[in-house]
mmCIF file of C-alpha atoms and ligand atoms in Angstrom:
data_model
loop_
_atom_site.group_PDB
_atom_site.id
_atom_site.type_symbol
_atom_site.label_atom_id
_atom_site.label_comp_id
_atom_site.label_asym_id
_atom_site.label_seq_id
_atom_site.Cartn_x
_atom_site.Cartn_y
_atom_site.Cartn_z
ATOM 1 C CA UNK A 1 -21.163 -12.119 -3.815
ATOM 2 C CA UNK A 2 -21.626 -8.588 -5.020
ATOM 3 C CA UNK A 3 -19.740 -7.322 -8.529
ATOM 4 C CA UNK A 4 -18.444 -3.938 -8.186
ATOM 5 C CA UNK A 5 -17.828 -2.762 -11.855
ATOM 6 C CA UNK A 6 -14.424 -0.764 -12.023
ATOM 7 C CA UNK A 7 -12.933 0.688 -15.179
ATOM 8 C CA UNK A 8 -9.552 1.657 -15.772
ATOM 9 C CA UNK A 9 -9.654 5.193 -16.722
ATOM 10 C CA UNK A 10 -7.665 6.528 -19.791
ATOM 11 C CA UNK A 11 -4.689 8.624 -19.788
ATOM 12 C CA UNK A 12 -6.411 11.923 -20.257
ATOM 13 C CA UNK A 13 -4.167 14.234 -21.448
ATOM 14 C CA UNK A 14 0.126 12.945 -22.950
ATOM 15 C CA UNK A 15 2.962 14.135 -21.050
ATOM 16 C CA UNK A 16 3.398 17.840 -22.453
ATOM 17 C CA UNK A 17 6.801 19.241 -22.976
ATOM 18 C CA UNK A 18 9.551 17.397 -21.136
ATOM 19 C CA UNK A 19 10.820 20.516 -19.159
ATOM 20 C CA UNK A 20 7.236 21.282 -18.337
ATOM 21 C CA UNK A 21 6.367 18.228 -16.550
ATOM 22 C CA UNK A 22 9.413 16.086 -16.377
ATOM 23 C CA UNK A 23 7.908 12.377 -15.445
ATOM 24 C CA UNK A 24 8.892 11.598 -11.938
ATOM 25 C CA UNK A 25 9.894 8.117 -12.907
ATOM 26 C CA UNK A 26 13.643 8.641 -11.020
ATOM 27 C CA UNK A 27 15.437 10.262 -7.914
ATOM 28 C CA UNK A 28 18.175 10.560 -10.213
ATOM 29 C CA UNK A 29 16.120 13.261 -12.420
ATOM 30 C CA UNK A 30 16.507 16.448 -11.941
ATOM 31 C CA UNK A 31 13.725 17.191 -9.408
ATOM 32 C CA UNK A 32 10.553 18.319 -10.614
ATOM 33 C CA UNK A 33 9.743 21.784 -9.040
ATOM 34 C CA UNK A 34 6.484 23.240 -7.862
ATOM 35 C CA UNK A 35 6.585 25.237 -10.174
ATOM 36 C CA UNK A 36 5.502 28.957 -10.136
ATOM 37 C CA UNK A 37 6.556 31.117 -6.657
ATOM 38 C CA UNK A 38 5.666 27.996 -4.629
ATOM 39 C CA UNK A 39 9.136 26.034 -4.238
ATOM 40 C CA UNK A 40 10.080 28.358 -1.474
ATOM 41 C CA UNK A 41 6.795 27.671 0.787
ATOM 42 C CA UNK A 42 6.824 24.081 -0.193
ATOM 43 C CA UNK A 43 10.901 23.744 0.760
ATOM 44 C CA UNK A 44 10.212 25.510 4.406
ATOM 45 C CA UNK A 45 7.109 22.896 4.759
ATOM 46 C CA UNK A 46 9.369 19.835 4.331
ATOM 47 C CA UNK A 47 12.319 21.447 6.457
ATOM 48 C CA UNK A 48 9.707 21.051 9.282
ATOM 49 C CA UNK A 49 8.977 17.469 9.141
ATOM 50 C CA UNK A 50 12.262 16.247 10.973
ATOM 51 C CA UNK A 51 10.904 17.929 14.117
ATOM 52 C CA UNK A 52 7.659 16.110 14.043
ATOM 53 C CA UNK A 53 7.359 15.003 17.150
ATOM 54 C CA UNK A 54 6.201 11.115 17.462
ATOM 55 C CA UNK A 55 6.503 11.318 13.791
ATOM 56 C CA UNK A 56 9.246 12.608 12.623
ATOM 57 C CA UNK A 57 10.711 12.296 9.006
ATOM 58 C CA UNK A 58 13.814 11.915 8.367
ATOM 59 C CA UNK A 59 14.405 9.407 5.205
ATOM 60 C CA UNK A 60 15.997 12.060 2.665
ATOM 61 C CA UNK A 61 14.499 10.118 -0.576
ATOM 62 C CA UNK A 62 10.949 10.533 1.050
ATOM 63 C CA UNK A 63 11.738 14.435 1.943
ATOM 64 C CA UNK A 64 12.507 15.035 -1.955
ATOM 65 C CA UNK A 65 9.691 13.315 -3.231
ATOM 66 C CA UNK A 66 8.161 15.621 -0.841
ATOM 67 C CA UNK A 67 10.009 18.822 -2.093
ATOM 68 C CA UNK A 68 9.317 17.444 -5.840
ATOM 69 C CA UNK A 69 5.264 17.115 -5.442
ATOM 70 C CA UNK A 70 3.046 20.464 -6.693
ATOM 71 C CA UNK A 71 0.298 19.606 -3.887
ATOM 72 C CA UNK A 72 -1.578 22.783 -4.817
ATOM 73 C CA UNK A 73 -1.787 21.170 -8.498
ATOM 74 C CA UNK A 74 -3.745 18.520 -6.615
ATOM 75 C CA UNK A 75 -6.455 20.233 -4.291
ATOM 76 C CA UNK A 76 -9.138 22.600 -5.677
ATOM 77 C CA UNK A 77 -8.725 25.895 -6.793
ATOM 78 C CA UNK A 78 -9.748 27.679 -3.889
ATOM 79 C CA UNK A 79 -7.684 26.011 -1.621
ATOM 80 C CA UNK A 80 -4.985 26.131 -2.898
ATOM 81 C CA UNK A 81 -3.465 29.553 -1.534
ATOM 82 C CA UNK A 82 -3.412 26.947 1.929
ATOM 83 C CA UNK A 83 -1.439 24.424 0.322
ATOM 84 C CA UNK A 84 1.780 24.400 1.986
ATOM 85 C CA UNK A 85 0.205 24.812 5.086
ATOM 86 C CA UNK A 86 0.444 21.592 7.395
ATOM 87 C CA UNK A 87 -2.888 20.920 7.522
ATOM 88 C CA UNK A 88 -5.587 18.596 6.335
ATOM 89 C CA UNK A 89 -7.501 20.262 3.175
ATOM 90 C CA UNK A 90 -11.339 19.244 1.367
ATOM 91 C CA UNK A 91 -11.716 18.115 -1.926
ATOM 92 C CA UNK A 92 -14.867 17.571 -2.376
ATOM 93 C CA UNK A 93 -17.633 14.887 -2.366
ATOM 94 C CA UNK A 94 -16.925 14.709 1.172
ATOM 95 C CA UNK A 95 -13.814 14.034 1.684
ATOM 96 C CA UNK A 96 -10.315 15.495 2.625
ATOM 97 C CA UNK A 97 -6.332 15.311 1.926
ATOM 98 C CA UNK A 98 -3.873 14.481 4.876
ATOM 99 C CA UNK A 99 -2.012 16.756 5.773
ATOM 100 C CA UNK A 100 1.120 16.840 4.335
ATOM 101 C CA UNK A 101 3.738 15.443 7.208
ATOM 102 C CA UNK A 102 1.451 12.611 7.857
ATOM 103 C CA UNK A 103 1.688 11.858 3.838
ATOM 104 C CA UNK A 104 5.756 11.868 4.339
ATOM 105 C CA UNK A 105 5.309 9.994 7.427
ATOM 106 C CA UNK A 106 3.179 7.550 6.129
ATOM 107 C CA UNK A 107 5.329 7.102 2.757
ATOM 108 C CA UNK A 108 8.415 6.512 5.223
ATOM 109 C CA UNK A 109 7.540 4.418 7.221
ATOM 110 C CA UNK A 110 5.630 2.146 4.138
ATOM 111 C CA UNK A 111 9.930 1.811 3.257
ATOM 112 C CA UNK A 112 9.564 1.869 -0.339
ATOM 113 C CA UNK A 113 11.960 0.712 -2.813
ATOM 114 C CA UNK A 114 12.763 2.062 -6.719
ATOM 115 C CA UNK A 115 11.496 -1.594 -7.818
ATOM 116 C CA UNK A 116 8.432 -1.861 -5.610
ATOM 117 C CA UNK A 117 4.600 -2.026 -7.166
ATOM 118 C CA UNK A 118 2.763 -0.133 -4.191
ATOM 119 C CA UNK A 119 -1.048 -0.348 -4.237
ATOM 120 C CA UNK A 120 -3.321 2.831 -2.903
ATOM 121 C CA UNK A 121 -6.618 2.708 -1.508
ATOM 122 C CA UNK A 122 -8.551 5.964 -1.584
ATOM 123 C CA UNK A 123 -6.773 7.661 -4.432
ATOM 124 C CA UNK A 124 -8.814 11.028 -3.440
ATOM 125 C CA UNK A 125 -6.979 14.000 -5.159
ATOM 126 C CA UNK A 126 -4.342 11.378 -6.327
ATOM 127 C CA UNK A 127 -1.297 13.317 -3.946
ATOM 128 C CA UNK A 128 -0.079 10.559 -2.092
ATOM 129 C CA UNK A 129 0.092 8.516 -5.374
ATOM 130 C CA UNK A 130 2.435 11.252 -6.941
ATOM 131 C CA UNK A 131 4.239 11.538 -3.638
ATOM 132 C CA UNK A 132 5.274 7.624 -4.325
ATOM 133 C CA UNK A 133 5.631 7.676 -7.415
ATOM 134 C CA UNK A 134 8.907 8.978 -8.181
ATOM 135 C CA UNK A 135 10.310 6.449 -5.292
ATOM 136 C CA UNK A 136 8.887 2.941 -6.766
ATOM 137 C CA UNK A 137 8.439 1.219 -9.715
ATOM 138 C CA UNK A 138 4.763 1.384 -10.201
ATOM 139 C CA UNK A 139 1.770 2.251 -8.311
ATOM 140 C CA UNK A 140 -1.779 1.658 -8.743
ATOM 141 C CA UNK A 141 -4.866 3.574 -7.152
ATOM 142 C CA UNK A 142 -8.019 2.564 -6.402
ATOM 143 C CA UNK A 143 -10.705 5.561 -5.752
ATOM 144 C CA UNK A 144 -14.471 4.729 -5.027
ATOM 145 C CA UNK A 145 -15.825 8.158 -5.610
ATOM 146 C CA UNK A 146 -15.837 8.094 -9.820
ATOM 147 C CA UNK A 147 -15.662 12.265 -10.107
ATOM 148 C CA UNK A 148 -12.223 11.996 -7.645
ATOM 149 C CA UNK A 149 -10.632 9.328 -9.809
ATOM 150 C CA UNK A 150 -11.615 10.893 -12.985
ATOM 151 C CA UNK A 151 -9.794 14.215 -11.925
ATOM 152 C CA UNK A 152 -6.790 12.461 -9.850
ATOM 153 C CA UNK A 153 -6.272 11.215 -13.268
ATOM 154 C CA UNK A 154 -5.965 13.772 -15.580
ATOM 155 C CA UNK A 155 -4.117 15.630 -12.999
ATOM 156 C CA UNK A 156 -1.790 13.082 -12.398
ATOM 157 C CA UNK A 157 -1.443 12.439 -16.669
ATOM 158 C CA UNK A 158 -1.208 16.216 -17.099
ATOM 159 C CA UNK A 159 2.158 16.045 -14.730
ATOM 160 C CA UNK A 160 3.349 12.867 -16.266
ATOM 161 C CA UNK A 161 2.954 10.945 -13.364
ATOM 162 C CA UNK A 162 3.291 8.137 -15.815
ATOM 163 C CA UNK A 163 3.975 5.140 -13.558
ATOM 164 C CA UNK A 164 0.711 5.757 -11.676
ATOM 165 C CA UNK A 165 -2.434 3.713 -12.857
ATOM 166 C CA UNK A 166 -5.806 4.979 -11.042
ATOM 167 C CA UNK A 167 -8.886 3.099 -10.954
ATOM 168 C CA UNK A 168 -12.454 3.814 -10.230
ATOM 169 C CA UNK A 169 -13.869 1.034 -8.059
ATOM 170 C CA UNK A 170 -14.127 -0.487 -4.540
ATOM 171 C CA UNK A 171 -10.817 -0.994 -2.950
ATOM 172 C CA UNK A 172 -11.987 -3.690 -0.570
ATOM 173 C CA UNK A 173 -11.406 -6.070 -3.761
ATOM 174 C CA UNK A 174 -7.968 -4.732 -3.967
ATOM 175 C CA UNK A 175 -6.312 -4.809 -8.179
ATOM 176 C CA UNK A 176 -6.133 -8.863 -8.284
ATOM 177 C CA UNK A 177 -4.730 -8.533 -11.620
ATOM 178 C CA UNK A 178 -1.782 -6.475 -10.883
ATOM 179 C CA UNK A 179 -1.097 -8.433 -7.628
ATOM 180 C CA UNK A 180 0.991 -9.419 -5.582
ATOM 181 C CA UNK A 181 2.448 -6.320 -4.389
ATOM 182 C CA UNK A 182 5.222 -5.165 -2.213
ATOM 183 C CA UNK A 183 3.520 -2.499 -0.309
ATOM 184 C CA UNK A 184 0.039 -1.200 0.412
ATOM 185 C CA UNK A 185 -0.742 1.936 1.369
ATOM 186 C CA UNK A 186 -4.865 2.582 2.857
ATOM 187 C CA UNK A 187 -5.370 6.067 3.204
ATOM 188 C CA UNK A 188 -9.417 5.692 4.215
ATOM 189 C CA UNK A 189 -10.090 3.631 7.384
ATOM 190 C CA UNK A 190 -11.672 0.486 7.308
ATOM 191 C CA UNK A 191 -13.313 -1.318 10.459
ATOM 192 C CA UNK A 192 -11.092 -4.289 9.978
ATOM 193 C CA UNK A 193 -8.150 -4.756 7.273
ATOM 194 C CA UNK A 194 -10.170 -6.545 3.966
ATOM 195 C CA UNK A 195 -9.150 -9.833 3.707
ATOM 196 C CA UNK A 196 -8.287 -9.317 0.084
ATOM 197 C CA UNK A 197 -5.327 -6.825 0.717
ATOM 198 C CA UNK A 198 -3.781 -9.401 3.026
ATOM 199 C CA UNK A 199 -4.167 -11.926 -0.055
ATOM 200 C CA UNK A 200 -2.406 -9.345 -2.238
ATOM 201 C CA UNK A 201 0.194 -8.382 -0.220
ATOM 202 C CA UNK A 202 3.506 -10.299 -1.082
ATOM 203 C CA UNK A 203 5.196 -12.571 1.761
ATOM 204 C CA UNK A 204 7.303 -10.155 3.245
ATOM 205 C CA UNK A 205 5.201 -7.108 1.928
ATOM 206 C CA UNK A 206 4.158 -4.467 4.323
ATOM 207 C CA UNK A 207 0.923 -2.367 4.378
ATOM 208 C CA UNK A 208 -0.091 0.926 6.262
ATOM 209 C CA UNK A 209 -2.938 1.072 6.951
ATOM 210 C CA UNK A 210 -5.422 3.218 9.277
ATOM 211 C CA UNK A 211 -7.950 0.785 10.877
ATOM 212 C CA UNK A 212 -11.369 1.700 13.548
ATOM 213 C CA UNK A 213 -14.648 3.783 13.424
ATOM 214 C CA UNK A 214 -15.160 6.948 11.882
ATOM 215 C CA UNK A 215 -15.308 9.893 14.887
ATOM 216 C CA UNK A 216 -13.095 8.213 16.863
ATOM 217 C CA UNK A 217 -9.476 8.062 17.079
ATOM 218 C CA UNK A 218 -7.919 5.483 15.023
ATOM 219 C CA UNK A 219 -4.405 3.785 14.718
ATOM 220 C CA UNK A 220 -2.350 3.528 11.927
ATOM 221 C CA UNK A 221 -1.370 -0.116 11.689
ATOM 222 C CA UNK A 222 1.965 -1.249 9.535
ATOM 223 C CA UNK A 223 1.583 -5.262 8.913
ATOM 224 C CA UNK A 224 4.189 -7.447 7.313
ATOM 225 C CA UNK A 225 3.854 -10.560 6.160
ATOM 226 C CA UNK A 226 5.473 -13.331 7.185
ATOM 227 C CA UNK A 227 4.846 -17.396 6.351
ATOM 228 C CA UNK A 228 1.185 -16.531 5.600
ATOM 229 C CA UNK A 229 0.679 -14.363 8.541
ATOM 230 C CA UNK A 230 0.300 -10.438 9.216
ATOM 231 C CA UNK A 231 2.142 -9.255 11.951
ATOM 232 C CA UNK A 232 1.009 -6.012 13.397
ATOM 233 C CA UNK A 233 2.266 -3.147 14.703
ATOM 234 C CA UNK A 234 0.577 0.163 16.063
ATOM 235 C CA UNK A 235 2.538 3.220 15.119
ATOM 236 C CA UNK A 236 0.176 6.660 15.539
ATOM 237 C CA UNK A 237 -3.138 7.705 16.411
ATOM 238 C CA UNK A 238 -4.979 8.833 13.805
ATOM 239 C CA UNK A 239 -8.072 10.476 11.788
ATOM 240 C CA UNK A 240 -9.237 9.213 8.019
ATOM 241 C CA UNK A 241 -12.208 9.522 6.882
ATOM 242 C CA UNK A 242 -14.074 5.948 6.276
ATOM 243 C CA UNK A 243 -13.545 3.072 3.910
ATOM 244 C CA UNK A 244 -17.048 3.064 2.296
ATOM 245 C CA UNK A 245 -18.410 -0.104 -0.241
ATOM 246 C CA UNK A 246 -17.727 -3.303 1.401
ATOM 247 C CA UNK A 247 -17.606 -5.540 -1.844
ATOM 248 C CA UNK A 248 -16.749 -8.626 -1.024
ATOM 249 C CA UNK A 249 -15.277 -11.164 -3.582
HETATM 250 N N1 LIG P 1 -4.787 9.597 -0.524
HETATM 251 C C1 LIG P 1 -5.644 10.708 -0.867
HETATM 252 C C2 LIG P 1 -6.566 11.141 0.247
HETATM 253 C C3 LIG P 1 -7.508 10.093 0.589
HETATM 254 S S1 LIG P 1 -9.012 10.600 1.342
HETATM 255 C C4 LIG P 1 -4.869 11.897 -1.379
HETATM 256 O O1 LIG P 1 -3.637 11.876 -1.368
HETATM 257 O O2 LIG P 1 -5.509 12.855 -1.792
HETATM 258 C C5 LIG P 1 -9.698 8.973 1.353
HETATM 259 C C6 LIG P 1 -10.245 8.542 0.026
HETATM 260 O O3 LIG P 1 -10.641 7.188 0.135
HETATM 261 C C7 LIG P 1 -11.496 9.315 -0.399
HETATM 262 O O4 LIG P 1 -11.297 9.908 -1.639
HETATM 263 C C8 LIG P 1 -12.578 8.249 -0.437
HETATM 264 O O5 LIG P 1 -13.552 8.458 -1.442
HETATM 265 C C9 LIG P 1 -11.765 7.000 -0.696
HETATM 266 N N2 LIG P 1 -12.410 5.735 -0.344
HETATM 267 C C10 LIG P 1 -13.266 5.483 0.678
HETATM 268 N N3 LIG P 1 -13.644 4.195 0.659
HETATM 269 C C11 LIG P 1 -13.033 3.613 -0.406
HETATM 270 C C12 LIG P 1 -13.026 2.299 -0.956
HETATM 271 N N4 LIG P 1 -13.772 1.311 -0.443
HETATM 272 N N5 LIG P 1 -12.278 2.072 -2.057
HETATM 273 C C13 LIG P 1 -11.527 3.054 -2.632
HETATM 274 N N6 LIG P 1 -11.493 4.324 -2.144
HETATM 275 C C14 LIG P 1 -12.228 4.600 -1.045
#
């Protein structure tokens, strides 16, 4: 047995003025913008995702979330002149951001629901978190690189991403506390699924999750459960970097 200590990190910064950062708590907002000259490079980026191939996206509250998310407010400064670019992006300590349709893909096919608590492993810059988080009720982060959660964080409190809880700790434990939940979302790739997610899933729950060896090609897995047991189905190939720790409860 191996204690992983994990804090829950403060709000860092209050919601500033409500036009600034209007909390994306409900479709039924007025959508958020991206603020500065970027809502036109952002809007052309989400038109393309309905002709993505084997993965297209189509779901029209996903595609708004989509339209509604800064992601250059979540990479670092230098890239973000590349941020509405489909492509994969580094954020340091290693490790990188999806690109984008994957993100909407991924959040689609997860089916989430305005009263759903959605659990994230590998919070990273914290962009798929505010990508959810004006579709569910709550979602909680887990991020095992402190410096990563610290800033996903205060950029996701300096938003007013205020349904979002990160955490600094080893997702293979999952959040017991704020189990069970209806959907998990693993955006790091684990060699097998942790046992401890399965535990924490609801019955009837689903979870996406990206499972095999780093340097290989991986497949995305979505599992529901059903009477106790995960059924499994293979949806894309795919490339995340790896589920490090290994805690164990
Ligand atoms: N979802 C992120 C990108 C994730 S990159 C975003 O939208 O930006 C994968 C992240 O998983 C990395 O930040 C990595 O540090 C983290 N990670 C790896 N192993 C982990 C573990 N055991 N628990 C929690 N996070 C982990």
């Amino acid at each position: 047995m191996r204690s992983v200590q994990s804090i829950l990190l403060p709000c860092l910064a209050g919601c500033l003025a409500a036009v600034a950062c209007s909390p994306a708590t409900s479709m039924s907002d007025p959508a958020p913008s991206a603020g500065d000259s970027r809502q036109a490079e952002l809007d052309a980026l989400v038109d393309s995702f309905a002709g993505g191939g084997g993965a297209p996206v189509t779901d029209e509250r996903v595609l708004a979330a989509m339209r509604a998310t800064p992601r250059h407010r979540f990479v670092p400064q230098e890239q973000q002149a590349g941020a509405y670019r489909d492509h994969a992006l580094p954020i340091g300590h290693g490790q990188t951001i999806s690109q984008p349709s994957l993100v909407a893909y991924m959040t689609q096919e997860l089916k989430p629901a305005a009263d759903d608590r959605v659990l994230e492993i590998g919070t990273g810059s914290g962009y798929q978190a505010a990508v959810l988080s004006p579709l569910v009720a709550k979602v909680f982060t887990i991020e095992i690189v402190e410096p990563l959660a610290q800033r996903a964080a205060a950029v996701l409190a300096e938003l007013g991403y205020d349904n979002v809880k990160v955490r600094f700790g080893d997702g293979h434990l999952g959040w017991p506390e704020a189990a069970p939940f209806d959907a998990i979302i693993v955006t790091c790739a684990p060699d097998a699924v942790p046992p401890a997610l399965v535990e924490q899933l609801r019955e009837g729950g689903r979870m996406i999750v990206p499972v095999g060896p780093q340097n290989t090609v991986q497949e995305l897995y979505l599992l529901e459960k059903r009477d106790g047991k995960v059924e499994r189905r293979s949806i894309l190939p795919v490339r995340f970097v790896p589920m490090t720790g290994g805690a164990v409860e």
